[in-house]
PDB file of C-alpha atoms in Angstrom:
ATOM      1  CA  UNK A   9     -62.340  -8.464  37.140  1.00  0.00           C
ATOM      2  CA  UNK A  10     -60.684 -11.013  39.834  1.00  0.00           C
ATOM      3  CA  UNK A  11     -58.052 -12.789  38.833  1.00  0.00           C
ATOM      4  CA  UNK A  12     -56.928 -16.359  39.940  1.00  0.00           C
ATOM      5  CA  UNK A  13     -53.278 -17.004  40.638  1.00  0.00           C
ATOM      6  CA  UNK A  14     -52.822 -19.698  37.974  1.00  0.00           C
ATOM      7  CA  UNK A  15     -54.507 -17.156  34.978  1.00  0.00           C
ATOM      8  CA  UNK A  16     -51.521 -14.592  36.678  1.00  0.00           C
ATOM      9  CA  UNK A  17     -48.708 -17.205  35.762  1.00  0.00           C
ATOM     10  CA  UNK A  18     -50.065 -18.004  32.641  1.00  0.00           C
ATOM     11  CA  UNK A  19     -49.749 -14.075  31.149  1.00  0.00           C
ATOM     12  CA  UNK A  20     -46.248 -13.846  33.310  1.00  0.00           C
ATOM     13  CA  UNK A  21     -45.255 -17.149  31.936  1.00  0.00           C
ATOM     14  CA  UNK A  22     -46.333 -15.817  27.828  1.00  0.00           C
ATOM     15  CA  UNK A  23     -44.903 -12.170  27.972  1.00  0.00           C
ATOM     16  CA  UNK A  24     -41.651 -13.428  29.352  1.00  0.00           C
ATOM     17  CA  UNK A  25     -41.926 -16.053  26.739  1.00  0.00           C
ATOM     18  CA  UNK A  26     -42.820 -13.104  24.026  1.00  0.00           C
ATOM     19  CA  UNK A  27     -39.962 -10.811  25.562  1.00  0.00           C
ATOM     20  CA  UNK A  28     -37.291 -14.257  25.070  1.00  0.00           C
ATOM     21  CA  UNK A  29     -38.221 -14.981  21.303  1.00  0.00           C
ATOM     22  CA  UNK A  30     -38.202 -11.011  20.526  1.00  0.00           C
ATOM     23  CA  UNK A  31     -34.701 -11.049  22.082  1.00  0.00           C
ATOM     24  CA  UNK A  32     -32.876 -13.994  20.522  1.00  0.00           C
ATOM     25  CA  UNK A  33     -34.759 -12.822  17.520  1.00  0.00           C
ATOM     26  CA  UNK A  34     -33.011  -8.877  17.697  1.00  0.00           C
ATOM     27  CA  UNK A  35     -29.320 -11.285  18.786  1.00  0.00           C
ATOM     28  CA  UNK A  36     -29.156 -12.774  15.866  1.00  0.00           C
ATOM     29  CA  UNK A  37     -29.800 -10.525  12.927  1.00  0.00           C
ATOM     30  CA  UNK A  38     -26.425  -7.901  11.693  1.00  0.00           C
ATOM     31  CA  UNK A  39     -27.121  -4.492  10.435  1.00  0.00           C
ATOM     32  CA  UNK A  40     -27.439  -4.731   7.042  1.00  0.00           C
ATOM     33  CA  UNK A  41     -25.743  -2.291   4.429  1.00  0.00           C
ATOM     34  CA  UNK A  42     -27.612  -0.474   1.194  1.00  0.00           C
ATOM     35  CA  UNK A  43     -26.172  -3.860  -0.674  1.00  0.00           C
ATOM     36  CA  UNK A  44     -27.672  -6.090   1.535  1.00  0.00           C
ATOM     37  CA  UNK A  45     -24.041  -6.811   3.637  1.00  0.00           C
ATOM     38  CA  UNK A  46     -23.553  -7.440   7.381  1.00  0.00           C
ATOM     39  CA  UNK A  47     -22.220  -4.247   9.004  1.00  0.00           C
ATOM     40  CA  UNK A  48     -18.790  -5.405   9.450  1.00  0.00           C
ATOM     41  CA  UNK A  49     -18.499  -6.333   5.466  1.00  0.00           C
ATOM     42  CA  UNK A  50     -20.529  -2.196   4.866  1.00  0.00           C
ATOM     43  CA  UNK A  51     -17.514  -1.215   6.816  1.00  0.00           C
ATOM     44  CA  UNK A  52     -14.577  -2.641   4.305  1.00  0.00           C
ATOM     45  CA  UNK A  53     -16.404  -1.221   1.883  1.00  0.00           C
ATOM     46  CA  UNK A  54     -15.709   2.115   3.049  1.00  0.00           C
ATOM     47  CA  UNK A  55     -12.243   1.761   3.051  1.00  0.00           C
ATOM     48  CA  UNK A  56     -11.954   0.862  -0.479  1.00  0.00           C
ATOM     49  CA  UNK A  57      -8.927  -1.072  -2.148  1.00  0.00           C
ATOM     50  CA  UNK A  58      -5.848  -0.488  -1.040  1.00  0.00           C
ATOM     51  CA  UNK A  59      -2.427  -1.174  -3.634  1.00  0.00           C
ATOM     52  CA  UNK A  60      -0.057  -0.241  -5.970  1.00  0.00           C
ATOM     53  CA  UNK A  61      -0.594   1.155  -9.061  1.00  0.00           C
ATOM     54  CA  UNK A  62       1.567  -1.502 -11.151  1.00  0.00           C
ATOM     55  CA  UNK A  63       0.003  -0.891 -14.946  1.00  0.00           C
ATOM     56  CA  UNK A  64      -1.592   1.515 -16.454  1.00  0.00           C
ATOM     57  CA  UNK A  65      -3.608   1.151 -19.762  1.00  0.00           C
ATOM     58  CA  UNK A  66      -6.065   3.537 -21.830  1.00  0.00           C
ATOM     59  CA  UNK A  67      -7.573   5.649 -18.876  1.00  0.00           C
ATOM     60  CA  UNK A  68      -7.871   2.730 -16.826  1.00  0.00           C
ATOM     61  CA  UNK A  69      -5.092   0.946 -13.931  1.00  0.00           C
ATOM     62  CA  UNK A  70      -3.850  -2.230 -12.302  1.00  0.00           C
ATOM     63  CA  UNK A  71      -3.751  -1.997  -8.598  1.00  0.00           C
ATOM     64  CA  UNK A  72      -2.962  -5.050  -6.610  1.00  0.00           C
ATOM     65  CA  UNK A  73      -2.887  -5.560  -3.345  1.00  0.00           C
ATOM     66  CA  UNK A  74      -0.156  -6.961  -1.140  1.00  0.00           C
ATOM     67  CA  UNK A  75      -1.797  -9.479   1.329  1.00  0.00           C
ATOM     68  CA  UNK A  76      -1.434 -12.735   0.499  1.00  0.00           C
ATOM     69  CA  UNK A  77      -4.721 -15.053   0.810  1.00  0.00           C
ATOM     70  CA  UNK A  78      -4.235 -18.909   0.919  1.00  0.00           C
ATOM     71  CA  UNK A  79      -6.873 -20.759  -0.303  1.00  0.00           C
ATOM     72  CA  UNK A  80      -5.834 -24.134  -0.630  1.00  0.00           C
ATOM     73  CA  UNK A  81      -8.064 -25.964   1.858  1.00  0.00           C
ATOM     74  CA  UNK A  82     -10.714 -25.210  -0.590  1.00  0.00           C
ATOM     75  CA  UNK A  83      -8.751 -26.487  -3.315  1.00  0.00           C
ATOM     76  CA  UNK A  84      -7.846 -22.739  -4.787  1.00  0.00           C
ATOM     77  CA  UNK A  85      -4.487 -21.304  -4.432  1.00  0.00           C
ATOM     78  CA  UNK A  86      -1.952 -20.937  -1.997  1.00  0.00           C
ATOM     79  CA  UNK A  87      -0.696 -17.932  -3.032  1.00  0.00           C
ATOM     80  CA  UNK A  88      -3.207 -14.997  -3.579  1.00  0.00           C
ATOM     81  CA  UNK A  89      -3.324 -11.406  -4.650  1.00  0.00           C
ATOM     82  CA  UNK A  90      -6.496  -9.252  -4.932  1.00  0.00           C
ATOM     83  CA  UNK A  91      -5.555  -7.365  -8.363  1.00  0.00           C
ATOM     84  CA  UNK A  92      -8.496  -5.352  -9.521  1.00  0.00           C
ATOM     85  CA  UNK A  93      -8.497  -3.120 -12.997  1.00  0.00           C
ATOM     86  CA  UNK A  94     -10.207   0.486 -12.580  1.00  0.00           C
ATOM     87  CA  UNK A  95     -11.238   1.941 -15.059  1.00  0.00           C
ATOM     88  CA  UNK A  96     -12.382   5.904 -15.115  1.00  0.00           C
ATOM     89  CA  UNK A  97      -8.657   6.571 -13.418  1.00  0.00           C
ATOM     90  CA  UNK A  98      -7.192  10.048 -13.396  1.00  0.00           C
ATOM     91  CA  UNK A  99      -4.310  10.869 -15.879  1.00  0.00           C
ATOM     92  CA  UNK A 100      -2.344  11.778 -12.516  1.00  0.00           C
ATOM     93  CA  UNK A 101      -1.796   8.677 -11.040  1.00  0.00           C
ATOM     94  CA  UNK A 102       1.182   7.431 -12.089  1.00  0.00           C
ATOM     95  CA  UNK A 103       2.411   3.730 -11.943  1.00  0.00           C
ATOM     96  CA  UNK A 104       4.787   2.569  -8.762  1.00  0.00           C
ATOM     97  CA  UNK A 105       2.379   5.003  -6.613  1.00  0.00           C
ATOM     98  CA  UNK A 106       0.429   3.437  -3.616  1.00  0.00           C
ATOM     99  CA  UNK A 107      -3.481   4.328  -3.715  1.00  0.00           C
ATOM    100  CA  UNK A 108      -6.421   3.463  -2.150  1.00  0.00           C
ATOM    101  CA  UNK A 109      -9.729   3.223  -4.467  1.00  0.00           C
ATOM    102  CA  UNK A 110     -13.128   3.181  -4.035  1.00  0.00           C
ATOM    103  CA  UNK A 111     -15.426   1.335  -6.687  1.00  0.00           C
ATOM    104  CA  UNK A 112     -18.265   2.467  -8.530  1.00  0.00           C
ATOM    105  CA  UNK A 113     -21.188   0.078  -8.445  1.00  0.00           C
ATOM    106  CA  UNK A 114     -20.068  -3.771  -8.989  1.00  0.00           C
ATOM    107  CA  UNK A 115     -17.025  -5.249  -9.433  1.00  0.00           C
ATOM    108  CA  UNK A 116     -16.566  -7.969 -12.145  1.00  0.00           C
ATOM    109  CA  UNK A 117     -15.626 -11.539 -10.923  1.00  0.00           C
ATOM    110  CA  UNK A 118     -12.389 -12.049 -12.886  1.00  0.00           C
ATOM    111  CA  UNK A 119      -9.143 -12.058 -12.622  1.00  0.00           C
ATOM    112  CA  UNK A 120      -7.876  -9.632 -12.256  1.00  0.00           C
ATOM    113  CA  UNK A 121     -10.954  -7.891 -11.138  1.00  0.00           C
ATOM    114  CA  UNK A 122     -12.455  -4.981 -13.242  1.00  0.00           C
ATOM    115  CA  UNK A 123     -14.617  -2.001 -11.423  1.00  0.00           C
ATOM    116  CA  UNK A 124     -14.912   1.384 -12.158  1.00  0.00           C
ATOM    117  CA  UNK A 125     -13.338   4.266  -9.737  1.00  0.00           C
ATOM    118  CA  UNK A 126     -15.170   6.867  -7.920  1.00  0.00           C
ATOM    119  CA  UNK A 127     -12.065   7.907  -6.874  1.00  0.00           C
ATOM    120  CA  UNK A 128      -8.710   7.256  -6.194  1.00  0.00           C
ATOM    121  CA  UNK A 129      -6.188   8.536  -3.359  1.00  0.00           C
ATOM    122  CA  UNK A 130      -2.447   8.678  -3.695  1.00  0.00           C
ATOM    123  CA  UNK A 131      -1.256   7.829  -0.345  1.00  0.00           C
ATOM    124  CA  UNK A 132       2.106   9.611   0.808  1.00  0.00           C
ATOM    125  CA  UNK A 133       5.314   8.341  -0.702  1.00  0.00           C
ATOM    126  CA  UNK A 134       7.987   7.926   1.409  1.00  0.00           C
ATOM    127  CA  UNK A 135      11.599   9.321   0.502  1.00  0.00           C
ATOM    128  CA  UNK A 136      14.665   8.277   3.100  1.00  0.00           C
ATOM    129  CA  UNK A 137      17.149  10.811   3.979  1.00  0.00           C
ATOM    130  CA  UNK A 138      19.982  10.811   1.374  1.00  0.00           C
ATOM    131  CA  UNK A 139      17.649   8.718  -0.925  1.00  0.00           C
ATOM    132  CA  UNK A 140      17.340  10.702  -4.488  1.00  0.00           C
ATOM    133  CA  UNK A 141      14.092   8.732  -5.524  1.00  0.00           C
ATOM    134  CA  UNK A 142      11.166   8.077  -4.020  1.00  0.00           C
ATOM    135  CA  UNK A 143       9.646   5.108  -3.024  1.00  0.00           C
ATOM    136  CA  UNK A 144       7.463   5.180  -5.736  1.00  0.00           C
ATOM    137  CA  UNK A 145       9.703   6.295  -8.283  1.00  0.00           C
ATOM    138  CA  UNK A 146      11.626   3.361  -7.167  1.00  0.00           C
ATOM    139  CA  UNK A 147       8.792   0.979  -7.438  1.00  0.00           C
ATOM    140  CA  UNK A 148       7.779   2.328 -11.225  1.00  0.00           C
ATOM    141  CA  UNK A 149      11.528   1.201 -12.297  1.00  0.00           C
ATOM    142  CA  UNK A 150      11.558  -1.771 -10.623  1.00  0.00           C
ATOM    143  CA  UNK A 151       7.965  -2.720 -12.423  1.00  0.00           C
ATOM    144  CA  UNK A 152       9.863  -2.040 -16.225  1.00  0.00           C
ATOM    145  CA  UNK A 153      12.586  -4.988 -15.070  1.00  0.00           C
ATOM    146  CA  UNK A 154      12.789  -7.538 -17.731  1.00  0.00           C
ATOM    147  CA  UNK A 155      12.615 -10.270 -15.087  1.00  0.00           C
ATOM    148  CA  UNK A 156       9.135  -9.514 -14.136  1.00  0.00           C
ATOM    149  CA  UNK A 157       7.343  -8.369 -17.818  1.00  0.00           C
ATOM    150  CA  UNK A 158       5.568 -11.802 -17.811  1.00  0.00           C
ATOM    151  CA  UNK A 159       4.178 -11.266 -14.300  1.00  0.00           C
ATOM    152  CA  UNK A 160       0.400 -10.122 -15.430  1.00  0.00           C
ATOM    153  CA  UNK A 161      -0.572  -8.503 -11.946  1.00  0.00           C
ATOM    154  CA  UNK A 162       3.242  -8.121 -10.117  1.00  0.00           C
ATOM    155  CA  UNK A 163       2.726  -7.650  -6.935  1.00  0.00           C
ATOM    156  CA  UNK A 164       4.532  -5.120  -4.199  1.00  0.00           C
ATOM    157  CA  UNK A 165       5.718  -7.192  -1.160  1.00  0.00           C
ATOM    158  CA  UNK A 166       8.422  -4.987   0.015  1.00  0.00           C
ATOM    159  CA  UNK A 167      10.310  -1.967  -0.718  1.00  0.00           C
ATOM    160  CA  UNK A 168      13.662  -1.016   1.449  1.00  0.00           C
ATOM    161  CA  UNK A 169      16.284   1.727   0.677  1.00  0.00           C
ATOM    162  CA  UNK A 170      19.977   0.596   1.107  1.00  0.00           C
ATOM    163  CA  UNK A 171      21.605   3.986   2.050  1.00  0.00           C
ATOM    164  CA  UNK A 172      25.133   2.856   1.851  1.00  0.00           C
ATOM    165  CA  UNK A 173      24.526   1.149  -1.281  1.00  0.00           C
ATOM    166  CA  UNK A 174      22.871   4.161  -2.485  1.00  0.00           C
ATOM    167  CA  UNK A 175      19.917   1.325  -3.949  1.00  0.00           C
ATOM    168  CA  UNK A 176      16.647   0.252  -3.601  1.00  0.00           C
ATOM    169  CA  UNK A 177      15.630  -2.995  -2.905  1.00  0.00           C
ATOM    170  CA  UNK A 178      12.179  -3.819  -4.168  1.00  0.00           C
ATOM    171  CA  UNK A 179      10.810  -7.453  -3.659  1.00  0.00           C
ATOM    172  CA  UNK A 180       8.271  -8.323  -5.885  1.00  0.00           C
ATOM    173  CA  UNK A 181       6.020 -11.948  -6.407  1.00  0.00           C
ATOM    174  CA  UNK A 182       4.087 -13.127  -9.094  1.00  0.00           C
ATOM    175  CA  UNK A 183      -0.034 -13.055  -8.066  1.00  0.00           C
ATOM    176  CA  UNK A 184       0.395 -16.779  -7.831  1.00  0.00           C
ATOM    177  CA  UNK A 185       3.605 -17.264  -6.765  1.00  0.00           C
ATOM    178  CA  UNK A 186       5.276 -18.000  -3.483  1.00  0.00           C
ATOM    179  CA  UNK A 187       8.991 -16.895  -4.838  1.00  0.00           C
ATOM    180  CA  UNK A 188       9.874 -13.875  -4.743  1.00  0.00           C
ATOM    181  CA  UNK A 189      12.151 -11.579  -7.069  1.00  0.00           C
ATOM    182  CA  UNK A 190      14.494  -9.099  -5.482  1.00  0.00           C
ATOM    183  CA  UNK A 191      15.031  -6.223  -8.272  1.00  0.00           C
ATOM    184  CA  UNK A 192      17.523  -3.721  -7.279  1.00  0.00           C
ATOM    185  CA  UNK A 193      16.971  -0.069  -8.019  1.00  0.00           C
ATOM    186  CA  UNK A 194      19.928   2.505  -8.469  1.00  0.00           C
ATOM    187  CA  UNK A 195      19.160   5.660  -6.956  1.00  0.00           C
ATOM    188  CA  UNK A 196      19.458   8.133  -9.721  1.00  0.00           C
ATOM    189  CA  UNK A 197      17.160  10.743 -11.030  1.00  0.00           C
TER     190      UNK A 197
END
């Protein structure tokens, strides 16, 4: 078969047409996760929920995170503090410690947030040198402080150890709250 030069553009001119859709096409879809997330979104997932352990209730726990999300241009608050409840929670994990949990299947849309663990870790605790507590033994008396037992999901912003004080300082917000409360910690067993 002979072919003319304009039936030679014409198949040129539709694969690279073909080849251009079936690119912008492949550009613009993510990966997608099991659950139907981009792959960036599959990857947070993975990390699981990172806190402190600031209640702890009938086999379950309160950890709430310490970032601070402000959603006021959408009319929500300024002054936001993931706080999730899991549920299924080791007897081990004591309040004041810092964990990171990953969820069982969905997490409820409240606040705070209820899920079940698949498991929690108990990230290091840090103790300064000449410091009798640690960090998190600090951070479980600050949380019994009468000046925060109304907060319902206190949240961690800061912990410091004042050696020459021989205290801890332990700055803690309500999760809607831009104040802060400083509670100080003596460091005794």
């Amino acid at each position: 078969m002979v072919w003319n030069g304009r039936e030679d553009v014409k198949i040129k001119l539709g694969c690279f047409l073909l080849s251009a859709m079936m690119l912008l096409a492949a550009c613009g879809n993510e990966p997608k996760g099991q659950s139907g997330q981009s792959g960036t979104e599959l990857v947070q997932e993975q990390r699981g929920f990172i806190g402190h352990v600031v209640k702890k209730d009938k086999g379950r726990v309160l950890v709430v995170n310490d970032v601070e999300k402000d959603f006021s241009a959408n009319g929500g608050a300024s002054h936001y503090y993931e706080a999730v409840w899991f549920s299924k929670a080791s007897s081990d994990i004591q309040v004041g410690q810092q964990v990171e949990v990953w969820a069982e299947g969905e997490m409820e849309d409240s606040y705070p947030g209820q899920a079940q663990a698949d498991r929690i870790a108990v990230m290091e605790t840090n103790q300064p040198e000449g410091a009798r507590l640690t960090e998190s033994e600090a951070v479980r008396k600050a949380l019994i402080s009468p000046e925060i037992e109304d907060y319902a999901a206190p949240v961690i912003k800061q912990v410091h150890f004042d050696a020459e004080a021989s205290e801890w300082r332990i700055e803690i917000a309500g999760s809607w709250e831009e104040k802060t409360l400083e509670i100080k910690v003596a460091d005794i067993k």
